[in-house]
mmCIF file of C-alpha atoms in Angstrom:
data_model
loop_
_atom_site.group_PDB
_atom_site.id
_atom_site.type_symbol
_atom_site.label_atom_id
_atom_site.label_comp_id
_atom_site.label_asym_id
_atom_site.label_seq_id
_atom_site.Cartn_x
_atom_site.Cartn_y
_atom_site.Cartn_z
ATOM 1 C CA MET A 23 -26.797 -123.895 -36.015
ATOM 2 C CA PRO A 24 -29.886 -121.731 -35.494
ATOM 3 C CA ARG A 25 -29.431 -120.139 -32.151
ATOM 4 C CA THR A 26 -32.109 -120.901 -29.498
ATOM 5 C CA PRO A 27 -34.487 -118.142 -28.760
ATOM 6 C CA VAL A 28 -34.265 -116.144 -25.326
ATOM 7 C CA CYS A 29 -37.873 -116.276 -23.672
ATOM 8 C CA PRO A 30 -38.983 -112.494 -23.457
ATOM 9 C CA PHE A 31 -40.218 -112.641 -19.713
ATOM 10 C CA ARG A 32 -36.900 -114.080 -18.830
ATOM 11 C CA LYS A 33 -34.953 -110.927 -20.641
ATOM 12 C CA ARG A 34 -37.228 -109.094 -18.695
ATOM 13 C CA ALA A 35 -36.009 -110.532 -16.032
ATOM 14 C CA VAL A 36 -32.739 -110.478 -16.222
ATOM 15 C CA VAL A 37 -32.424 -106.902 -17.218
ATOM 16 C CA SER A 38 -35.024 -106.199 -13.823
ATOM 17 C CA ILE A 39 -32.725 -107.836 -11.842
ATOM 18 C CA LEU A 40 -29.700 -105.917 -13.077
ATOM 19 C CA ALA A 41 -31.095 -102.615 -12.766
ATOM 20 C CA PHE A 42 -32.356 -103.221 -9.218
ATOM 21 C CA ILE A 43 -28.350 -104.322 -8.620
ATOM 22 C CA PHE A 44 -27.177 -101.283 -10.197
ATOM 23 C CA THR A 45 -29.792 -99.176 -7.873
ATOM 24 C CA LEU A 46 -28.606 -100.876 -4.809
ATOM 25 C CA ILE A 47 -24.619 -99.932 -5.640
ATOM 26 C CA ILE A 48 -25.982 -96.146 -6.424
ATOM 27 C CA LEU A 49 -27.362 -95.506 -3.192
ATOM 28 C CA ALA A 50 -24.894 -97.841 -0.786
ATOM 29 C CA GLY A 51 -22.259 -94.848 -2.397
ATOM 30 C CA ALA A 52 -25.052 -91.780 -1.908
ATOM 31 C CA ALA A 53 -26.346 -92.911 1.626
ATOM 32 C CA PRO A 54 -23.986 -91.421 4.469
ATOM 33 C CA ALA A 55 -21.798 -93.694 6.847
ATOM 34 C CA GLN A 56 -23.523 -94.523 9.894
ATOM 35 C CA THR A 57 -22.236 -92.625 12.547
ATOM 36 C CA ARG A 58 -19.703 -93.887 14.740
ATOM 37 C CA ASN A 59 -19.122 -94.619 18.415
ATOM 38 C CA ARG A 60 -17.048 -91.621 20.012
ATOM 39 C CA ILE A 61 -17.246 -92.374 23.661
ATOM 40 C CA THR A 62 -14.783 -95.086 24.084
ATOM 41 C CA GLN A 63 -14.192 -94.611 27.854
ATOM 42 C CA ARG A 64 -17.142 -95.621 30.854
ATOM 43 C CA ILE A 65 -17.893 -92.106 31.753
ATOM 44 C CA ALA A 66 -18.373 -92.530 35.320
ATOM 45 C CA ASP A 67 -15.055 -93.887 35.406
ATOM 46 C CA THR A 68 -13.097 -90.788 34.046
ATOM 47 C CA GLU A 69 -12.215 -87.218 35.674
ATOM 48 C CA THR A 70 -14.072 -84.515 35.641
ATOM 49 C CA VAL A 71 -13.531 -81.717 32.812
ATOM 50 C CA VAL A 72 -14.438 -77.940 32.911
ATOM 51 C CA VAL A 73 -16.496 -77.691 29.866
ATOM 52 C CA SER A 74 -18.482 -73.914 30.451
ATOM 53 C CA MET A 75 -17.808 -70.926 32.693
ATOM 54 C CA PRO A 76 -20.361 -68.867 34.344
ATOM 55 C CA ASN A 77 -22.491 -66.024 32.595
ATOM 56 C CA PRO A 78 -20.657 -62.667 32.526
ATOM 57 C CA ARG A 79 -24.141 -60.912 33.457
ATOM 58 C CA ILE A 80 -23.941 -62.691 37.293
ATOM 59 C CA ARG A 81 -20.470 -59.834 37.892
ATOM 60 C CA THR A 82 -23.025 -57.338 37.609
ATOM 61 C CA ALA A 83 -26.392 -58.831 39.342
ATOM 62 C CA PHE A 84 -27.184 -59.323 42.847
ATOM 63 C CA ASP A 85 -26.317 -62.150 43.964
ATOM 64 C CA GLN A 86 -29.679 -63.538 45.875
ATOM 65 C CA GLY A 87 -28.066 -66.526 47.052
ATOM 66 C CA ARG A 88 -27.772 -70.392 46.249
ATOM 67 C CA VAL A 89 -31.210 -72.125 45.198
ATOM 68 C CA GLU A 90 -32.760 -74.927 47.628
ATOM 69 C CA GLY A 91 -31.835 -78.187 47.015
ATOM 70 C CA SER A 92 -35.122 -79.297 46.083
ATOM 71 C CA LEU A 93 -35.994 -76.771 43.338
ATOM 72 C CA ASN A 94 -37.270 -78.526 40.088
ATOM 73 C CA ILE A 95 -34.796 -78.215 36.977
ATOM 74 C CA SER A 96 -36.934 -79.604 34.246
ATOM 75 C CA ARG A 97 -35.612 -80.059 30.603
ATOM 76 C CA ALA A 98 -32.018 -78.927 31.235
ATOM 77 C CA ALA A 99 -29.929 -80.432 28.113
ATOM 78 C CA ILE A 100 -26.246 -81.470 27.357
ATOM 79 C CA VAL A 101 -25.221 -80.247 23.707
ATOM 80 C CA PHE A 102 -23.173 -82.030 22.183
ATOM 81 C CA LYS A 103 -20.803 -80.822 19.350
ATOM 82 C CA LEU A 104 -20.316 -82.676 15.727
ATOM 83 C CA ALA A 105 -17.582 -85.001 15.180
ATOM 84 C CA PRO A 106 -14.628 -83.129 13.379
ATOM 85 C CA VAL A 107 -15.525 -85.481 9.931
ATOM 86 C CA GLN A 108 -19.318 -84.607 10.587
ATOM 87 C CA GLN A 109 -18.383 -80.575 10.888
ATOM 88 C CA ALA A 110 -16.538 -81.002 7.876
ATOM 89 C CA ASP A 111 -19.395 -83.028 6.364
ATOM 90 C CA LEU A 112 -21.992 -80.270 6.908
ATOM 91 C CA ASP A 113 -19.725 -76.922 5.755
ATOM 92 C CA LYS A 114 -19.272 -79.425 2.546
ATOM 93 C CA LEU A 115 -22.871 -80.056 2.109
ATOM 94 C CA LEU A 116 -24.340 -76.643 2.494
ATOM 95 C CA ALA A 117 -21.683 -75.064 0.254
ATOM 96 C CA GLU A 118 -23.074 -77.839 -2.143
ATOM 97 C CA GLN A 119 -26.762 -76.735 -1.197
ATOM 98 C CA GLN A 120 -26.213 -73.200 -2.510
ATOM 99 C CA ASP A 121 -23.789 -74.171 -5.825
ATOM 100 C CA ALA A 122 -25.867 -74.336 -8.481
ATOM 101 C CA GLY A 123 -23.597 -76.642 -10.348
ATOM 102 C CA SER A 124 -23.759 -79.101 -7.883
ATOM 103 C CA ALA A 125 -26.040 -82.612 -7.734
ATOM 104 C CA ASN A 126 -26.973 -81.892 -4.264
ATOM 105 C CA TYR A 127 -28.021 -78.108 -5.324
ATOM 106 C CA ARG A 128 -31.005 -77.137 -3.066
ATOM 107 C CA ARG A 129 -31.477 -81.062 -1.908
ATOM 108 C CA TRP A 130 -32.623 -79.954 1.884
ATOM 109 C CA LEU A 131 -32.589 -82.867 5.101
ATOM 110 C CA THR A 132 -35.531 -83.864 6.579
ATOM 111 C CA PRO A 133 -35.067 -83.772 10.274
ATOM 112 C CA ALA A 134 -34.578 -87.538 10.460
ATOM 113 C CA GLY A 135 -32.046 -87.487 7.621
ATOM 114 C CA TYR A 136 -30.292 -84.588 9.433
ATOM 115 C CA ALA A 137 -30.228 -86.939 12.575
ATOM 116 C CA ALA A 138 -29.019 -89.848 10.966
ATOM 117 C CA ARG A 139 -26.303 -88.199 9.284
ATOM 118 C CA PHE A 140 -24.811 -85.443 11.630
ATOM 119 C CA GLY A 141 -26.325 -86.766 15.182
ATOM 120 C CA MET A 142 -24.897 -88.702 18.013
ATOM 121 C CA SER A 143 -24.409 -92.480 17.583
ATOM 122 C CA ASP A 144 -27.054 -95.084 19.296
ATOM 123 C CA GLY A 145 -24.359 -96.476 21.406
ATOM 124 C CA ASP A 146 -23.302 -92.904 22.626
ATOM 125 C CA LEU A 147 -26.792 -91.798 23.463
ATOM 126 C CA GLY A 148 -27.260 -95.108 25.761
ATOM 127 C CA GLN A 149 -24.415 -94.492 27.416
ATOM 128 C CA VAL A 150 -24.868 -90.256 28.044
ATOM 129 C CA THR A 151 -28.460 -91.948 29.540
ATOM 130 C CA SER A 152 -26.940 -94.558 31.629
ATOM 131 C CA TRP A 153 -25.087 -92.464 33.221
ATOM 132 C CA LEU A 154 -27.656 -89.700 33.465
ATOM 133 C CA LYS A 155 -29.789 -92.141 34.761
ATOM 134 C CA SER A 156 -27.269 -93.508 37.150
ATOM 135 C CA GLN A 157 -26.722 -89.996 38.848
ATOM 136 C CA GLY A 158 -30.606 -89.902 39.768
ATOM 137 C CA LEU A 159 -31.658 -87.932 37.090
ATOM 138 C CA ILE A 160 -34.551 -88.305 34.650
ATOM 139 C CA VAL A 161 -34.195 -88.599 30.896
ATOM 140 C CA ASP A 162 -36.706 -87.085 29.579
ATOM 141 C CA GLY A 163 -35.418 -87.378 25.270
ATOM 142 C CA PHE A 164 -33.303 -86.877 22.527
ATOM 143 C CA SER A 165 -33.575 -83.284 20.024
ATOM 144 C CA ARG A 166 -34.416 -84.298 16.722
ATOM 145 C CA ALA A 167 -31.249 -83.744 15.708
ATOM 146 C CA ARG A 168 -29.687 -86.090 18.229
ATOM 147 C CA THR A 169 -27.280 -83.704 19.316
ATOM 148 C CA ARG A 170 -28.950 -82.710 22.925
ATOM 149 C CA VAL A 171 -30.226 -85.189 26.023
ATOM 150 C CA PHE A 172 -32.364 -83.625 27.592
ATOM 151 C CA PHE A 173 -32.845 -84.637 31.681
ATOM 152 C CA SER A 174 -34.496 -83.002 34.971
ATOM 153 C CA GLY A 175 -34.048 -83.367 38.575
ATOM 154 C CA SER A 176 -33.503 -81.199 41.477
ATOM 155 C CA ALA A 177 -31.019 -78.750 41.899
ATOM 156 C CA ALA A 178 -29.352 -80.597 44.577
ATOM 157 C CA GLN A 179 -28.917 -83.432 41.908
ATOM 158 C CA VAL A 180 -27.575 -81.065 39.362
ATOM 159 C CA GLU A 181 -25.455 -79.428 40.906
ATOM 160 C CA SER A 182 -23.852 -82.753 42.190
ATOM 161 C CA VAL A 183 -23.218 -84.302 38.848
ATOM 162 C CA PHE A 184 -22.181 -81.222 36.979
ATOM 163 C CA HIS A 185 -19.697 -79.629 40.045
ATOM 164 C CA THR A 186 -21.610 -76.269 40.038
ATOM 165 C CA GLU A 187 -23.592 -74.446 42.688
ATOM 166 C CA LEU A 188 -26.958 -72.683 41.259
ATOM 167 C CA HIS A 189 -28.065 -69.009 42.323
ATOM 168 C CA ARG A 190 -30.752 -66.907 42.031
ATOM 169 C CA TYR A 191 -29.900 -63.244 40.668
ATOM 170 C CA LEU A 192 -31.619 -60.042 40.400
ATOM 171 C CA VAL A 193 -31.128 -57.929 37.126
ATOM 172 C CA ASN A 194 -33.055 -54.888 36.413
ATOM 173 C CA GLY A 195 -36.080 -56.049 38.801
ATOM 174 C CA GLN A 196 -35.854 -59.595 37.043
ATOM 175 C CA ILE A 197 -35.216 -62.580 39.006
ATOM 176 C CA SER A 198 -32.641 -65.355 36.950
ATOM 177 C CA LEU A 199 -31.219 -68.490 37.796
ATOM 178 C CA ALA A 200 -27.366 -69.284 36.707
ATOM 179 C CA ASN A 201 -24.887 -71.464 37.376
ATOM 180 C CA ALA A 202 -21.813 -69.868 39.440
ATOM 181 C CA THR A 203 -19.421 -71.762 39.347
ATOM 182 C CA GLU A 204 -18.118 -73.689 36.530
ATOM 183 C CA ILE A 205 -19.684 -77.002 35.008
ATOM 184 C CA SER A 206 -17.713 -79.845 34.754
ATOM 185 C CA VAL A 207 -18.555 -83.530 32.918
ATOM 186 C CA PRO A 208 -16.427 -86.901 33.014
ATOM 187 C CA GLN A 209 -13.392 -86.865 30.769
ATOM 188 C CA ALA A 210 -15.016 -89.239 28.732
ATOM 189 C CA ILE A 211 -17.461 -86.800 27.401
ATOM 190 C CA SER A 212 -15.668 -83.413 27.520
ATOM 191 C CA GLY A 213 -14.590 -83.306 24.120
ATOM 192 C CA MET A 214 -17.983 -83.784 22.484
ATOM 193 C CA VAL A 215 -19.751 -81.538 25.126
ATOM 194 C CA LEU A 216 -20.635 -77.923 23.919
ATOM 195 C CA GLY A 217 -22.478 -77.041 27.109
ATOM 196 C CA VAL A 218 -25.265 -77.799 29.706
ATOM 197 C CA GLY A 219 -28.391 -75.670 28.633
ATOM 198 C CA GLY A 220 -31.422 -75.010 30.897
ATOM 199 C CA LEU A 221 -29.421 -74.350 34.215
ATOM 200 C CA ASP A 222 -29.254 -70.096 33.252
ATOM 201 C CA THR A 223 -32.483 -68.651 32.418
ATOM 202 C CA PHE A 224 -30.904 -65.157 31.695
ATOM 203 C CA ARG A 225 -32.713 -63.714 28.296
ATOM 204 C CA PRO A 226 -30.515 -62.530 25.955
ATOM 205 C CA GLN A 227 -30.647 -58.981 25.455
ATOM 206 C CA PRO A 228 -31.437 -56.721 22.274
ATOM 207 C CA ARG A 229 -28.111 -55.070 20.929
ATOM 208 C CA ALA A 230 -30.678 -52.449 19.165
ATOM 209 C CA ARG A 231 -32.573 -50.044 21.135
ATOM 210 C CA LEU A 232 -36.111 -48.555 20.472
ATOM 211 C CA ALA A 233 -36.249 -46.722 17.756
ATOM 212 C CA ARG A 234 -37.545 -42.977 18.081
ATOM 213 C CA PRO A 235 -39.924 -41.689 15.084
ATOM 214 C CA ASN A 236 -38.541 -39.126 12.617
ATOM 215 C CA PHE A 237 -40.766 -36.844 10.703
ATOM 216 C CA THR A 238 -39.880 -34.767 7.449
ATOM 217 C CA SER A 239 -39.787 -31.020 8.165
ATOM 218 C CA HIS A 240 -39.032 -28.134 5.916
ATOM 219 C CA GLN A 241 -37.652 -26.789 8.997
ATOM 220 C CA SER A 242 -34.781 -29.383 9.627
ATOM 221 C CA GLY A 243 -34.728 -30.159 6.126
ATOM 222 C CA ASN A 244 -35.095 -34.284 6.988
ATOM 223 C CA HIS A 245 -37.110 -36.125 5.049
ATOM 224 C CA PHE A 246 -38.362 -39.557 5.804
ATOM 225 C CA ILE A 247 -40.260 -42.038 4.046
ATOM 226 C CA ALA A 248 -43.445 -44.102 4.886
ATOM 227 C CA PRO A 249 -44.926 -47.253 3.498
ATOM 228 C CA GLY A 250 -47.032 -45.132 1.451
ATOM 229 C CA ASP A 251 -44.463 -43.169 0.092
ATOM 230 C CA PHE A 252 -42.528 -46.124 -0.525
ATOM 231 C CA ALA A 253 -44.959 -47.313 -2.569
ATOM 232 C CA THR A 254 -45.518 -44.491 -4.504
ATOM 233 C CA ILE A 255 -42.071 -44.105 -5.376
ATOM 234 C CA TYR A 256 -41.339 -47.746 -6.368
ATOM 235 C CA ASN A 257 -44.184 -48.140 -7.862
ATOM 236 C CA VAL A 258 -45.469 -51.165 -5.501
ATOM 237 C CA PRO A 259 -48.708 -52.787 -6.902
ATOM 238 C CA ALA A 260 -51.480 -52.190 -4.698
ATOM 239 C CA ALA A 261 -52.599 -55.383 -5.303
ATOM 240 C CA LEU A 262 -49.255 -56.827 -3.871
ATOM 241 C CA ASP A 263 -50.715 -58.773 -0.751
ATOM 242 C CA GLY A 264 -47.146 -60.949 0.323
ATOM 243 C CA THR A 265 -48.273 -63.670 -1.666
ATOM 244 C CA GLY A 266 -44.608 -65.311 -2.746
ATOM 245 C CA GLN A 267 -42.791 -63.338 -0.464
ATOM 246 C CA LYS A 268 -40.269 -64.692 2.304
ATOM 247 C CA ILE A 269 -39.835 -63.478 6.266
ATOM 248 C CA VAL A 270 -36.946 -64.133 8.008
ATOM 249 C CA ILE A 271 -37.261 -64.182 11.771
ATOM 250 C CA VAL A 272 -34.183 -63.961 13.880
ATOM 251 C CA GLY A 273 -33.404 -66.972 16.406
ATOM 252 C CA GLN A 274 -34.226 -65.899 20.153
ATOM 253 C CA THR A 275 -36.515 -63.288 19.868
ATOM 254 C CA ASP A 276 -40.146 -62.820 21.236
ATOM 255 C CA ILE A 277 -42.629 -63.348 17.981
ATOM 256 C CA ASN A 278 -45.787 -61.265 17.657
ATOM 257 C CA PHE A 279 -48.002 -63.733 14.696
ATOM 258 C CA SER A 280 -50.642 -60.924 14.726
ATOM 259 C CA ASP A 281 -47.845 -58.934 13.057
ATOM 260 C CA ILE A 282 -46.699 -61.831 10.408
ATOM 261 C CA ASP A 283 -50.506 -62.061 9.245
ATOM 262 C CA ALA A 284 -50.953 -58.427 9.019
#
């Protein structure tokens, strides 16, 4: 009995549908699990827990006294830790991104992709936002990684919410702001909080001292290399203008962009 010929259009349609289903399966397996809510209690209903101590530098500083309650604290932030499962996932991803044999080798995440995979859930951000607003603070938004919630308010409000005191300190002729006592948050979020930023304005201090110039001298026997010497010794091409080279910038530094351009 002769077979009924299959319509080419119908055959292509079936193949397309199967390919589409197969693609969905792959994407479902590759997509990161949706971030789960971690806050299981109503924030305001829990006792407070200490999450950070005062800056050690205030011990050697000259206390100028408590700040006025009306002082505006702008864009401070509660900084949240990654959940243990997120941290393990991030450690694994970072290792794979540097492993040439991995399918994730150099497959970098976008900020949005990082936030979706390692940031806080919508539910948790909503709870923190509601709690801060209920305390009279203004919520200014979230970091792109969804690990910080920015807020503003008066010093009196901030002190009340985080059970601390804000003082001014004089160090090396410079006035800085810092919390004089521990910072506490409700127990419902205490295990998630890494710290509260923006309440301590002490600037990081460099460990290295200013370099002292050294000179080649036949008297001392010291020999030092200037940029021109380096170029001569190592045959650096005169036309080398930095194209394709990379510059590493250490965090928390005051960058002079004219130096980078040069």
